[in-house]
PDB file of C-alpha atoms in Angstrom:
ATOM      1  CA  UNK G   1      45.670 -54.921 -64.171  1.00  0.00           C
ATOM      2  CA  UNK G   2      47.886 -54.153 -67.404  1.00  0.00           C
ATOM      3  CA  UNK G   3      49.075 -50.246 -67.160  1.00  0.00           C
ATOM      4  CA  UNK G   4      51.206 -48.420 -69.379  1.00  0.00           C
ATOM      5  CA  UNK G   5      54.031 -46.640 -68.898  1.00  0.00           C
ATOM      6  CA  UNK G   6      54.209 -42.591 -68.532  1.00  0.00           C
ATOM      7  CA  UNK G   7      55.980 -40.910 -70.889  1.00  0.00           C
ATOM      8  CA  UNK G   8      59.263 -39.210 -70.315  1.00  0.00           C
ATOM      9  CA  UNK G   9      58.489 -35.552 -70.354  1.00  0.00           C
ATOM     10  CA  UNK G  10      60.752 -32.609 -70.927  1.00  0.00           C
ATOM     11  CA  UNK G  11      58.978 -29.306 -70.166  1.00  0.00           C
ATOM     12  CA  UNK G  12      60.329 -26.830 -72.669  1.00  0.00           C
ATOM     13  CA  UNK G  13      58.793 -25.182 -75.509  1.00  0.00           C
ATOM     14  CA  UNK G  14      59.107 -28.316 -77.808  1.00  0.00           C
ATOM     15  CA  UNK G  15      55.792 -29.432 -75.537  1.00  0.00           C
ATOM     16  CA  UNK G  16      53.469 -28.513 -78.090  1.00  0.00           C
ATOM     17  CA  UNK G  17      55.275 -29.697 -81.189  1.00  0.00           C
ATOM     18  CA  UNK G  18      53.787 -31.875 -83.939  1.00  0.00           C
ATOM     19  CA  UNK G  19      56.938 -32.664 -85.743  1.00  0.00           C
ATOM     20  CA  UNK G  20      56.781 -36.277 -86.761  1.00  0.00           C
ATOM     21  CA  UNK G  21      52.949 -36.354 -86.575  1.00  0.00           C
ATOM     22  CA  UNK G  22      50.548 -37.077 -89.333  1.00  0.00           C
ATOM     23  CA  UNK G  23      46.706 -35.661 -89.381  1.00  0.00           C
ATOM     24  CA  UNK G  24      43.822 -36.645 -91.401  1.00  0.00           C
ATOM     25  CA  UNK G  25      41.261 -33.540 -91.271  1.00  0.00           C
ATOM     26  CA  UNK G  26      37.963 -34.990 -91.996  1.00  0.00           C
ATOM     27  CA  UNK G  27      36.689 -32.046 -92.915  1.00  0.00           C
ATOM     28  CA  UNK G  28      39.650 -30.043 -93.891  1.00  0.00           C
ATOM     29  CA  UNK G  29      37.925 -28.053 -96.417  1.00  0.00           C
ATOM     30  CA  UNK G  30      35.486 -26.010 -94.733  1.00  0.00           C
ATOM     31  CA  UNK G  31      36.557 -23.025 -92.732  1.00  0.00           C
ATOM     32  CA  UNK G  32      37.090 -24.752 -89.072  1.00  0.00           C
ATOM     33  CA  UNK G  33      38.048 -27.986 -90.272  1.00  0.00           C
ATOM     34  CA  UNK G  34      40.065 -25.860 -92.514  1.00  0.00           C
ATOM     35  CA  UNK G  35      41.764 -23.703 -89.616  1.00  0.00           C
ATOM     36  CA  UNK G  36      42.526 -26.751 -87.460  1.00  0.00           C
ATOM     37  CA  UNK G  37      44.556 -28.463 -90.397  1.00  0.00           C
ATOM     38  CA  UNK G  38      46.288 -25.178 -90.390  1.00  0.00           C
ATOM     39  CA  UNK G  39      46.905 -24.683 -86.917  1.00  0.00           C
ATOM     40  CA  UNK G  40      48.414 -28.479 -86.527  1.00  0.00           C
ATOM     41  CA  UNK G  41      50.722 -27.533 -89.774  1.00  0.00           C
ATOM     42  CA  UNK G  42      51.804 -24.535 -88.176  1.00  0.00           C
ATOM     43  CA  UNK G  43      52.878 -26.551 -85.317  1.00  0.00           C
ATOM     44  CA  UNK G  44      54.983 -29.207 -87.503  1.00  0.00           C
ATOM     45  CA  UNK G  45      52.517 -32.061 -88.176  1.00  0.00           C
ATOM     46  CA  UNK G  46      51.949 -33.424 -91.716  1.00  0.00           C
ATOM     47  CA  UNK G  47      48.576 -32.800 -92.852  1.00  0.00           C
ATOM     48  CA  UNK G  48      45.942 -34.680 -95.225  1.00  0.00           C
ATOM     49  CA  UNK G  49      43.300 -32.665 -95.608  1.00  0.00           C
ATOM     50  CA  UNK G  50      40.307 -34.770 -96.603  1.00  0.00           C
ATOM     51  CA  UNK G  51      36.680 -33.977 -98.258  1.00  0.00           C
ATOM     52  CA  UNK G  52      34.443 -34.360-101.112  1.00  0.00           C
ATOM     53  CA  UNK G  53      35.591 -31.170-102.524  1.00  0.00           C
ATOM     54  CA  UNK G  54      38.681 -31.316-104.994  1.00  0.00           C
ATOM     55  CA  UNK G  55      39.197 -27.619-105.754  1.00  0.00           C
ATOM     56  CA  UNK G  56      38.652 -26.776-102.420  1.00  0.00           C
ATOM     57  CA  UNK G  57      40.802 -29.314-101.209  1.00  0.00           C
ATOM     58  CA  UNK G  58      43.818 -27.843-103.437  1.00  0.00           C
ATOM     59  CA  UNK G  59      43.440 -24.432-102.329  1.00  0.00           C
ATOM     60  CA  UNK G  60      43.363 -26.504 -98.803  1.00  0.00           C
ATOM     61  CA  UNK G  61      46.802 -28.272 -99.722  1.00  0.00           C
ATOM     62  CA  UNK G  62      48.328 -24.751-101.077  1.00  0.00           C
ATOM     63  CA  UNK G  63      47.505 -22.796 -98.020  1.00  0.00           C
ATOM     64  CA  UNK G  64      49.625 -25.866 -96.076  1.00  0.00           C
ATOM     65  CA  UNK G  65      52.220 -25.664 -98.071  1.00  0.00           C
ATOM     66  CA  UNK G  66      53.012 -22.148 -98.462  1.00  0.00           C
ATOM     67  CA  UNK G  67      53.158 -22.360 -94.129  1.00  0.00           C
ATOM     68  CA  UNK G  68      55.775 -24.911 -94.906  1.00  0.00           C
ATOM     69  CA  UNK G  69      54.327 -28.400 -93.966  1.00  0.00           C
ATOM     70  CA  UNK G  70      54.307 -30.975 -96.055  1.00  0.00           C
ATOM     71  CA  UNK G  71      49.872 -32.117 -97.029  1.00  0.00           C
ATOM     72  CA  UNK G  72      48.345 -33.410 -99.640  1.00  0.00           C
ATOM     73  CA  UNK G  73      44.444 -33.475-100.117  1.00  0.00           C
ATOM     74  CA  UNK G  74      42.300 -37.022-100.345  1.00  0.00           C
ATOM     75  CA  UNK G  75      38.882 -37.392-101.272  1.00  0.00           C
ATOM     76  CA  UNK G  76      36.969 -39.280 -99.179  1.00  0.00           C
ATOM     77  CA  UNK G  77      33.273 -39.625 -97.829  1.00  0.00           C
ATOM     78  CA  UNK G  78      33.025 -39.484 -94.108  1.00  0.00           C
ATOM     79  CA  UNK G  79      29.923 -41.587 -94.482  1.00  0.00           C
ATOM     80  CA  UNK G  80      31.339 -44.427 -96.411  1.00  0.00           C
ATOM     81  CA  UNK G  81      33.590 -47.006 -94.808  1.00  0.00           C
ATOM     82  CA  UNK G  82      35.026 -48.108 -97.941  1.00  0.00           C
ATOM     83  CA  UNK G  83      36.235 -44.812 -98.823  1.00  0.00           C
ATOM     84  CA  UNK G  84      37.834 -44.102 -95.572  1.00  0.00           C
ATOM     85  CA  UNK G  85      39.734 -46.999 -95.826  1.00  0.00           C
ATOM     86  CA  UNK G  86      41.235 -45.837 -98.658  1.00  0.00           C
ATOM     87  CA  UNK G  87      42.205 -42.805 -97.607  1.00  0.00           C
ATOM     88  CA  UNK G  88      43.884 -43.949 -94.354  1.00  0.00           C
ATOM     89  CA  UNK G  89      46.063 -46.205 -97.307  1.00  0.00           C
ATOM     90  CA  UNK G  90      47.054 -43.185 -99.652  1.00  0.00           C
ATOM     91  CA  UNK G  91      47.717 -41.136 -96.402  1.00  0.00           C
ATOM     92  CA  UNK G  92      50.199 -43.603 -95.290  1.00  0.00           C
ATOM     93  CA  UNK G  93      51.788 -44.477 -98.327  1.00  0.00           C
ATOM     94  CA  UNK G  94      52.196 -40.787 -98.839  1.00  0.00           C
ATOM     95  CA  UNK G  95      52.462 -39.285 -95.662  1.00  0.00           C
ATOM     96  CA  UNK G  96      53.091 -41.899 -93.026  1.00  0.00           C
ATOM     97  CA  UNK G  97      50.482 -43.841 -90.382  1.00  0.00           C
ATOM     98  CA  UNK G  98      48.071 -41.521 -89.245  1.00  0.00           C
ATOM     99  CA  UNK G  99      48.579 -40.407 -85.434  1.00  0.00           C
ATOM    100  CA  UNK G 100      46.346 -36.992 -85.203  1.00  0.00           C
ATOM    101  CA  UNK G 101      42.673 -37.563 -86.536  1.00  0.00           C
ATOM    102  CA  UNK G 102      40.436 -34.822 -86.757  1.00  0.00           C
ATOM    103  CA  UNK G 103      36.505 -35.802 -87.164  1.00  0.00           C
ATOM    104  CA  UNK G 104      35.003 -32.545 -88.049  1.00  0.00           C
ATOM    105  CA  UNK G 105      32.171 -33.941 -90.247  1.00  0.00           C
ATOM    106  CA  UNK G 106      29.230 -32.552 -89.637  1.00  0.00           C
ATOM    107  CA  UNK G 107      26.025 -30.044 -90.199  1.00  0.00           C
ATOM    108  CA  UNK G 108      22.602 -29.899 -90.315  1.00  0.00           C
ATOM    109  CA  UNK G 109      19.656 -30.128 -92.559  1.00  0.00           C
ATOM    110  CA  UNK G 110      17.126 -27.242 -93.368  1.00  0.00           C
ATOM    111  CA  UNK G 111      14.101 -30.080 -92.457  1.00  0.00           C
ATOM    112  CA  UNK G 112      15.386 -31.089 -88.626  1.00  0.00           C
ATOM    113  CA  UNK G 113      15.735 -27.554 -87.993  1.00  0.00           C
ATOM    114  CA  UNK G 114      12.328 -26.030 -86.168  1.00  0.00           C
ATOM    115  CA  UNK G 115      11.339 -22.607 -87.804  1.00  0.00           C
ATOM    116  CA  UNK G 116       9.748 -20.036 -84.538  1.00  0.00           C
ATOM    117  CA  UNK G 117       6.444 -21.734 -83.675  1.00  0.00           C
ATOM    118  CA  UNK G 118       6.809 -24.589 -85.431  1.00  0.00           C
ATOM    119  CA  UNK G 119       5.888 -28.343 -83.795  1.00  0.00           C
ATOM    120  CA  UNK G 120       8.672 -30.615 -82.703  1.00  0.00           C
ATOM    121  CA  UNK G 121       6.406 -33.873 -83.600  1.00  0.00           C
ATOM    122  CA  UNK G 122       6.763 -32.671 -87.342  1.00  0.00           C
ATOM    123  CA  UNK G 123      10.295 -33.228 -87.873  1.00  0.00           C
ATOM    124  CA  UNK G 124      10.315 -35.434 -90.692  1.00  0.00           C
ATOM    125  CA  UNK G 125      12.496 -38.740 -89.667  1.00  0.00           C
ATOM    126  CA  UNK G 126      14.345 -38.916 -93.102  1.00  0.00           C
ATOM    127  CA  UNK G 127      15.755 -35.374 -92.115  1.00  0.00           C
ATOM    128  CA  UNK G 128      16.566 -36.493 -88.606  1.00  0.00           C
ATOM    129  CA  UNK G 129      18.394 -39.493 -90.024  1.00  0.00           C
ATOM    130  CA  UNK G 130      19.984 -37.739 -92.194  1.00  0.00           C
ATOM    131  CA  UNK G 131      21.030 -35.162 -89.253  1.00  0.00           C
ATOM    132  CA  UNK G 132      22.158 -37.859 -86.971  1.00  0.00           C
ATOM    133  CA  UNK G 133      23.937 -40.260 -89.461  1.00  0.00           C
ATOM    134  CA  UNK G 134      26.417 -37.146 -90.873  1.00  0.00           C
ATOM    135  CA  UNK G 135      27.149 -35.857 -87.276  1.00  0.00           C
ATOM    136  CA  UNK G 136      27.513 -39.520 -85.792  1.00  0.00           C
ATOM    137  CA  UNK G 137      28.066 -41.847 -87.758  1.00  0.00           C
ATOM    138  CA  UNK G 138      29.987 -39.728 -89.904  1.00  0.00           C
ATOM    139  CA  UNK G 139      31.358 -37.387 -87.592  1.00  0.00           C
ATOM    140  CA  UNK G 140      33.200 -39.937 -85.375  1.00  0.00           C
ATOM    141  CA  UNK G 141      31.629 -43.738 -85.904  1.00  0.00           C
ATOM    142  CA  UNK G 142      33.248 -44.521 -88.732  1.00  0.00           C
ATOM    143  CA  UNK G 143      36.446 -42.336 -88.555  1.00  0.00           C
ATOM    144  CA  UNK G 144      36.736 -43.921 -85.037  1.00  0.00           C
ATOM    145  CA  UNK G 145      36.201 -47.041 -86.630  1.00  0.00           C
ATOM    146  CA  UNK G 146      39.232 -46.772 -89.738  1.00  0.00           C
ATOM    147  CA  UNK G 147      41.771 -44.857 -88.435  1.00  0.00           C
ATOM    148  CA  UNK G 148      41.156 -45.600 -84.694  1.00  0.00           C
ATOM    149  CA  UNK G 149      42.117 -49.258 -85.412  1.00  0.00           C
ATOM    150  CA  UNK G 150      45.278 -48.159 -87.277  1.00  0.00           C
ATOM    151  CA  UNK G 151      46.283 -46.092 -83.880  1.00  0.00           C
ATOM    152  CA  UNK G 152      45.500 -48.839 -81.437  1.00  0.00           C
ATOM    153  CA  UNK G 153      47.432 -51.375 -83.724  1.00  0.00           C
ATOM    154  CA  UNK G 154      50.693 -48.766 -83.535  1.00  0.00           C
ATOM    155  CA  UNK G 155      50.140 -48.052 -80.624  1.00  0.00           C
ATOM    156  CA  UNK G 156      49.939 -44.436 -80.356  1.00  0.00           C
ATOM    157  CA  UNK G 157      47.488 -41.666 -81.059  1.00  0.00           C
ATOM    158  CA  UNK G 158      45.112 -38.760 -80.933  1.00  0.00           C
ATOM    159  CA  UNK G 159      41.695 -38.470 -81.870  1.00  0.00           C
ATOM    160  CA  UNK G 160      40.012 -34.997 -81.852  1.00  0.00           C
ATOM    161  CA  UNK G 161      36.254 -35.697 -82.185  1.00  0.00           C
ATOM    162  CA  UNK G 162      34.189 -31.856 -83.140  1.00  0.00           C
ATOM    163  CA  UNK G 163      31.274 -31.950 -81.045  1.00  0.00           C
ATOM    164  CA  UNK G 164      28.781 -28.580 -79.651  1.00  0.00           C
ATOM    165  CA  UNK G 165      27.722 -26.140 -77.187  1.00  0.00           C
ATOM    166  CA  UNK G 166      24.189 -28.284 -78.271  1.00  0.00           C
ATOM    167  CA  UNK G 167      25.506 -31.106 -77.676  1.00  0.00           C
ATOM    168  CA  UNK G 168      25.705 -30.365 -73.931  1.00  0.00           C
ATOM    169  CA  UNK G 169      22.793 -28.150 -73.404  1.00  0.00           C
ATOM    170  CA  UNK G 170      20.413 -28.393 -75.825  1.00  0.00           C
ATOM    171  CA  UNK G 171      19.322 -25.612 -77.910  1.00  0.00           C
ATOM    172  CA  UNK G 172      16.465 -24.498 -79.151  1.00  0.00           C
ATOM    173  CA  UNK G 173      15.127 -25.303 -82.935  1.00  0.00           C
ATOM    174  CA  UNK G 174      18.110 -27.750 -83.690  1.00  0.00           C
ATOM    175  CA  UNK G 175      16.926 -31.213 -81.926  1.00  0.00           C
ATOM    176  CA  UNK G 176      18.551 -33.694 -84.462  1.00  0.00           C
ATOM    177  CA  UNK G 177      22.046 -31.719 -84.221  1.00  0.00           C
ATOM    178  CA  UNK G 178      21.831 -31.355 -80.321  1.00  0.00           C
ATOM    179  CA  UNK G 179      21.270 -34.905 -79.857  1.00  0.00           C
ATOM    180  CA  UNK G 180      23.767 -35.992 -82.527  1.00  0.00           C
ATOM    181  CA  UNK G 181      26.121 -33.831 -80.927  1.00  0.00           C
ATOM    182  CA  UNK G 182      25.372 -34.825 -77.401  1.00  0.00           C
ATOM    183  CA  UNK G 183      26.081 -38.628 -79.028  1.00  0.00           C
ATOM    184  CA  UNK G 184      29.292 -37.474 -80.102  1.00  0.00           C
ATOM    185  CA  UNK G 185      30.730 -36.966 -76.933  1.00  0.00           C
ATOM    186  CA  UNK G 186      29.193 -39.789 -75.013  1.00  0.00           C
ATOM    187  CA  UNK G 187      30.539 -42.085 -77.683  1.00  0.00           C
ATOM    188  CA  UNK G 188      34.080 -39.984 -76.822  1.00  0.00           C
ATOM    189  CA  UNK G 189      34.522 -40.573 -73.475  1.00  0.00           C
ATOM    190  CA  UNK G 190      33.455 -44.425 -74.375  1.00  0.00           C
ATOM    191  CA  UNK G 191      36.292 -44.833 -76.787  1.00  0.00           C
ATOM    192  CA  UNK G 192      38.525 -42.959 -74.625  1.00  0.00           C
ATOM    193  CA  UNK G 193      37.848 -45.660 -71.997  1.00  0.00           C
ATOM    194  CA  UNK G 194      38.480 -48.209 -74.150  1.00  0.00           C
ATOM    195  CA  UNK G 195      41.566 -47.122 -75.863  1.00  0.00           C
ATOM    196  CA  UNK G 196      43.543 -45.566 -72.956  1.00  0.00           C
ATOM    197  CA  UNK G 197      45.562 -48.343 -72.254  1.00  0.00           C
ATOM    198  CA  UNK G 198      46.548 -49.160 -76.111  1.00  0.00           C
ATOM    199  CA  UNK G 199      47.814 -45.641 -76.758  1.00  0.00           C
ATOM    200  CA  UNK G 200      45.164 -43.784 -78.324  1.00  0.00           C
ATOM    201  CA  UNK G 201      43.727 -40.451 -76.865  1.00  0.00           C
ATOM    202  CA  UNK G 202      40.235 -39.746 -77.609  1.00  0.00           C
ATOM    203  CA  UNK G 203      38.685 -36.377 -76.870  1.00  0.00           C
ATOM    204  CA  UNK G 204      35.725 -33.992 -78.136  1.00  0.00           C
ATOM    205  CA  UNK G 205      36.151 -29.828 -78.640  1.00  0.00           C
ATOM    206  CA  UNK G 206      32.976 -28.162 -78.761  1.00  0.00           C
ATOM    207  CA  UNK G 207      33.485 -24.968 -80.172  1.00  0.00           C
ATOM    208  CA  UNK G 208      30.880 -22.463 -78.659  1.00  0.00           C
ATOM    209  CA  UNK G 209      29.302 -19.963 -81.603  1.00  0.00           C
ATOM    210  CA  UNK G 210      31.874 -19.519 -84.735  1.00  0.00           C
ATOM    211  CA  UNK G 211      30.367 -18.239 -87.378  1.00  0.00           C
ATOM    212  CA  UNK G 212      30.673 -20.678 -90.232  1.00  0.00           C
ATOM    213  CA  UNK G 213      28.953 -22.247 -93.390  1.00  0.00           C
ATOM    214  CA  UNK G 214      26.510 -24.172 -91.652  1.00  0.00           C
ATOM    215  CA  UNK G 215      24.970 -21.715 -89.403  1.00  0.00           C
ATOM    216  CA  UNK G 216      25.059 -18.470 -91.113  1.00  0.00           C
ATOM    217  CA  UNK G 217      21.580 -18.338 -92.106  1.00  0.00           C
ATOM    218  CA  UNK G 218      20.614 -18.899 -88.114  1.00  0.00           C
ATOM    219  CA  UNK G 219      22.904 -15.631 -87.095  1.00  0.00           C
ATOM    220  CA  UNK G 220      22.660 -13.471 -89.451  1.00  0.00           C
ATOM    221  CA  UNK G 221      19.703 -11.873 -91.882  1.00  0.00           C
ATOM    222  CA  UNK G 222      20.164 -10.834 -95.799  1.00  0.00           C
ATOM    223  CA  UNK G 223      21.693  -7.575 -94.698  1.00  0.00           C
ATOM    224  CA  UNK G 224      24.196  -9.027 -92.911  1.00  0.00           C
ATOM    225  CA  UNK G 225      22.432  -7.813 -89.220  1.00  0.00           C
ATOM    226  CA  UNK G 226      22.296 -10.179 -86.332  1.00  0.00           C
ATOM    227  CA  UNK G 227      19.009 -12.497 -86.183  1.00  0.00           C
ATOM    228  CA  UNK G 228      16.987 -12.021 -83.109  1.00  0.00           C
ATOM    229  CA  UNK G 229      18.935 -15.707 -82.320  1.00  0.00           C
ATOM    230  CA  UNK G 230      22.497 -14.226 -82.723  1.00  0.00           C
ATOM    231  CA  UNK G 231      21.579 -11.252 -79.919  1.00  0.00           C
ATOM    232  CA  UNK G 232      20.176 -13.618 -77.705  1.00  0.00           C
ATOM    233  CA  UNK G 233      23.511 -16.153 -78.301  1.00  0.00           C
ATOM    234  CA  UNK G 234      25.933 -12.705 -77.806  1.00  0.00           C
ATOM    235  CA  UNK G 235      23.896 -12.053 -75.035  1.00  0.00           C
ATOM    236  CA  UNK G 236      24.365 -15.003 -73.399  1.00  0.00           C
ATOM    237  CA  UNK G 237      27.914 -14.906 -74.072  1.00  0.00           C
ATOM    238  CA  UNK G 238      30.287 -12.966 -71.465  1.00  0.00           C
ATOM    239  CA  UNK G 239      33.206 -12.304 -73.683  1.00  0.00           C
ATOM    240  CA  UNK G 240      30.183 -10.519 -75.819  1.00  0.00           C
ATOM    241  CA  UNK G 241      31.005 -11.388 -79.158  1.00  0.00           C
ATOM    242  CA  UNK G 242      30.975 -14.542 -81.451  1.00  0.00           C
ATOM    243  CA  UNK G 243      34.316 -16.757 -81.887  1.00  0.00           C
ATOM    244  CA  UNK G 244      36.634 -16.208 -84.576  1.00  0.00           C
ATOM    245  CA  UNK G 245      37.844 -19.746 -86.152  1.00  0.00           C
ATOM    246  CA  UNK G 246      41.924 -18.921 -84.775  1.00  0.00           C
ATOM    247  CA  UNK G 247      40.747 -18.975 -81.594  1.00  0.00           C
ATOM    248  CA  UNK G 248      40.421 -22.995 -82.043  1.00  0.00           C
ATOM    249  CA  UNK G 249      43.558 -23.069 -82.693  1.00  0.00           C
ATOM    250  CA  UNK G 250      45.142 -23.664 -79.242  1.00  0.00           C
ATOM    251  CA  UNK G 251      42.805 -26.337 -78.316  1.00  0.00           C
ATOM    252  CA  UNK G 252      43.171 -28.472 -81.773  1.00  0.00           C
ATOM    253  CA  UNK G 253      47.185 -28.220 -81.086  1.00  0.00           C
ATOM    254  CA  UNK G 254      47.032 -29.205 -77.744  1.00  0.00           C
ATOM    255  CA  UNK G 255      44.837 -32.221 -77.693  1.00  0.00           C
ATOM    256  CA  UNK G 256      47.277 -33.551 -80.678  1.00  0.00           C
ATOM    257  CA  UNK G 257      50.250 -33.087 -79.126  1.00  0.00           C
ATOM    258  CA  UNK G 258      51.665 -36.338 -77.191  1.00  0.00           C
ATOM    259  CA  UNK G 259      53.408 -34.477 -74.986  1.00  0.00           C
ATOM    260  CA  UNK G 260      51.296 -31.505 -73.952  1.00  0.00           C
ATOM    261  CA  UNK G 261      48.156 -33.657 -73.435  1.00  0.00           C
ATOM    262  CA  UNK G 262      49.819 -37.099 -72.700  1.00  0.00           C
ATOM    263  CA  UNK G 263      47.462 -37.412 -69.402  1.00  0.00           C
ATOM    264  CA  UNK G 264      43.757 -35.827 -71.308  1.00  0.00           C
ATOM    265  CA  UNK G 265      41.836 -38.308 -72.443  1.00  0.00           C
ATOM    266  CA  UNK G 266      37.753 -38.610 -72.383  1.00  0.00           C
ATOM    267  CA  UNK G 267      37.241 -35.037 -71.728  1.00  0.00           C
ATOM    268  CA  UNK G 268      35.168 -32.312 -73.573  1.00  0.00           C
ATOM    269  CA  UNK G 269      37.197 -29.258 -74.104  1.00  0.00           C
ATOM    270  CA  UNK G 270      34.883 -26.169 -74.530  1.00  0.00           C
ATOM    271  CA  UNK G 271      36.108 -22.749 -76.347  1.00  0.00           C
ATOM    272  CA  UNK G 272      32.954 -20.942 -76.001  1.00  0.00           C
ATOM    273  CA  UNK G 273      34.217 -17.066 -74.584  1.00  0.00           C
ATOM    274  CA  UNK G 274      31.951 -18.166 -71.261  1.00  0.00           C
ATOM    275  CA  UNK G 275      28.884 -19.383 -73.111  1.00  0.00           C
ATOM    276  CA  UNK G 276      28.461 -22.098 -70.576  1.00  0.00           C
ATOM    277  CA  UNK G 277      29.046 -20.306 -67.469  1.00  0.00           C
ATOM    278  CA  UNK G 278      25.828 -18.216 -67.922  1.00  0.00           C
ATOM    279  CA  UNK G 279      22.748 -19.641 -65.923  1.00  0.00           C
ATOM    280  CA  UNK G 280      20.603 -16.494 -65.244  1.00  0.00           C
TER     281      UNK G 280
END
């Protein structure tokens, strides 16, 4: 059986440092794809932030720069191979070979999502398609796919995949994301399995309930009051309160680092303030 060798770890408070390593944020634009490109600045790592958003991927690259790290935005279509491809280029020709990928691609669609009462045999299919290829397929196939063969080929390598609290239990009204999400991190701990001996680290974080983009219409009404949904999710919650996006930021940095995780591959790592400790 082919092994490979441990690393030679010093324990000091360089364990966590990024310096030398080069993310792609898939993702980087929206406001936790946006804090986990920050965090893994912070921390020393070049950073691509990538998107279909130019001017948000600018203000993206700014924020970066004024912490100091060196980033540059790319525009690229998590769902299209092509354009992946040539983003992993222009981030190496710029940047360096990717070694920290972030796969935070991902979201739902106002059609896959059940509305109180509503019948789970009506979800139209072209909405749960359309749910499953951009949290899949988009979310960590195809990212996997580009700059996953780039790692194994060096050698070395972290990739985060974003999966969900739904992912592991699933929740009620959001079928097509739960069962994306629960793909996600099967298809993790497959590639992790895979990949172990080459180098690459491949893990999921499933943050529990952080307000964001995507799911502010489900927590909170017009007036800015919880939905009936965000007292039952606080509820549910021990900490007693919804996440705030920093709070990723400890987990994001930790799974990159090759020295601080250098033994964590295939695992789930959940930031949910207790969510999933609750059973009645």
């Amino acid at each position: 059986m082919t092994t490979s060798p441990a690393p030679s770890i010093t324990i000091n408070r360089d364990l966590f440092s990024l310096d030398g390593e080069v993310a792609a944020v898939i993702g980087g634009t929206g406001t936790l794809g946006g804090l986990m490109a920050d965090a893994l600045a912070a921390f020393g790592a070049k950073v691509a932030v990538l998107g279909r958003n130019p001017e948000r991927g600018a203000a993206a690259v700014d924020r970066l720069e004024k912490l100091g790290a060196k980033a540059m935005f790319q525009a690229a279509d998590a769902l299209d191979r092509s354009s992946l491809e040539k983003a992993n280029e222009a981030i190496a020709a710029e940047l360096g070979p990717v070694t920290v990928l972030v796969a935070a691609a991902g979201g739902n669609h106002p059609d896959a999502t059940l509305p109180p009462g509503a019948d789970f045999c009506d979800i139209p299919e072209e909405a749960w398609r359309t749910v499953s290829d951009l949290n899949l397929v988009g979310g960590t196939l195809l990212p996997a796919q580009v700059f996953g063969r780039s790692m194994v080929v060096a050698g070395k390598g972290s990739v985060i995949n974003i999966a969900s609290m739904a992912g592991i239990t699933p929740l009620s009204r959001v079928p097509a994301y739960a069962s994306a999400k629960a793909a996600v991190i099967n298809l993790t701990q497959f590639l992790s399995r895979e990949w172990a001996t080459k180098g690459v680290r491949v893990n999921a974080l499933s943050p529990g309930f952080f307000p964001a983009e995507q799911n502010r219409k489900l927590l909170y009404n017009d007036d800015g009051s919880l939905t009936p949904r965000s007292e039952s999710i606080i509820g549910h919650t021990p900490m007693n309160r919804f996440g705030v996006a920093e709070e990723l930021a400890g987990a994001v940095v930790w799974l990159a680092s090759p020295r601080a995780a250098s033994f964590v591959t295939g695992q789930n790592i959940v930031v949910d303030g207790g969510f999933s400790s609750i059973t009645i």
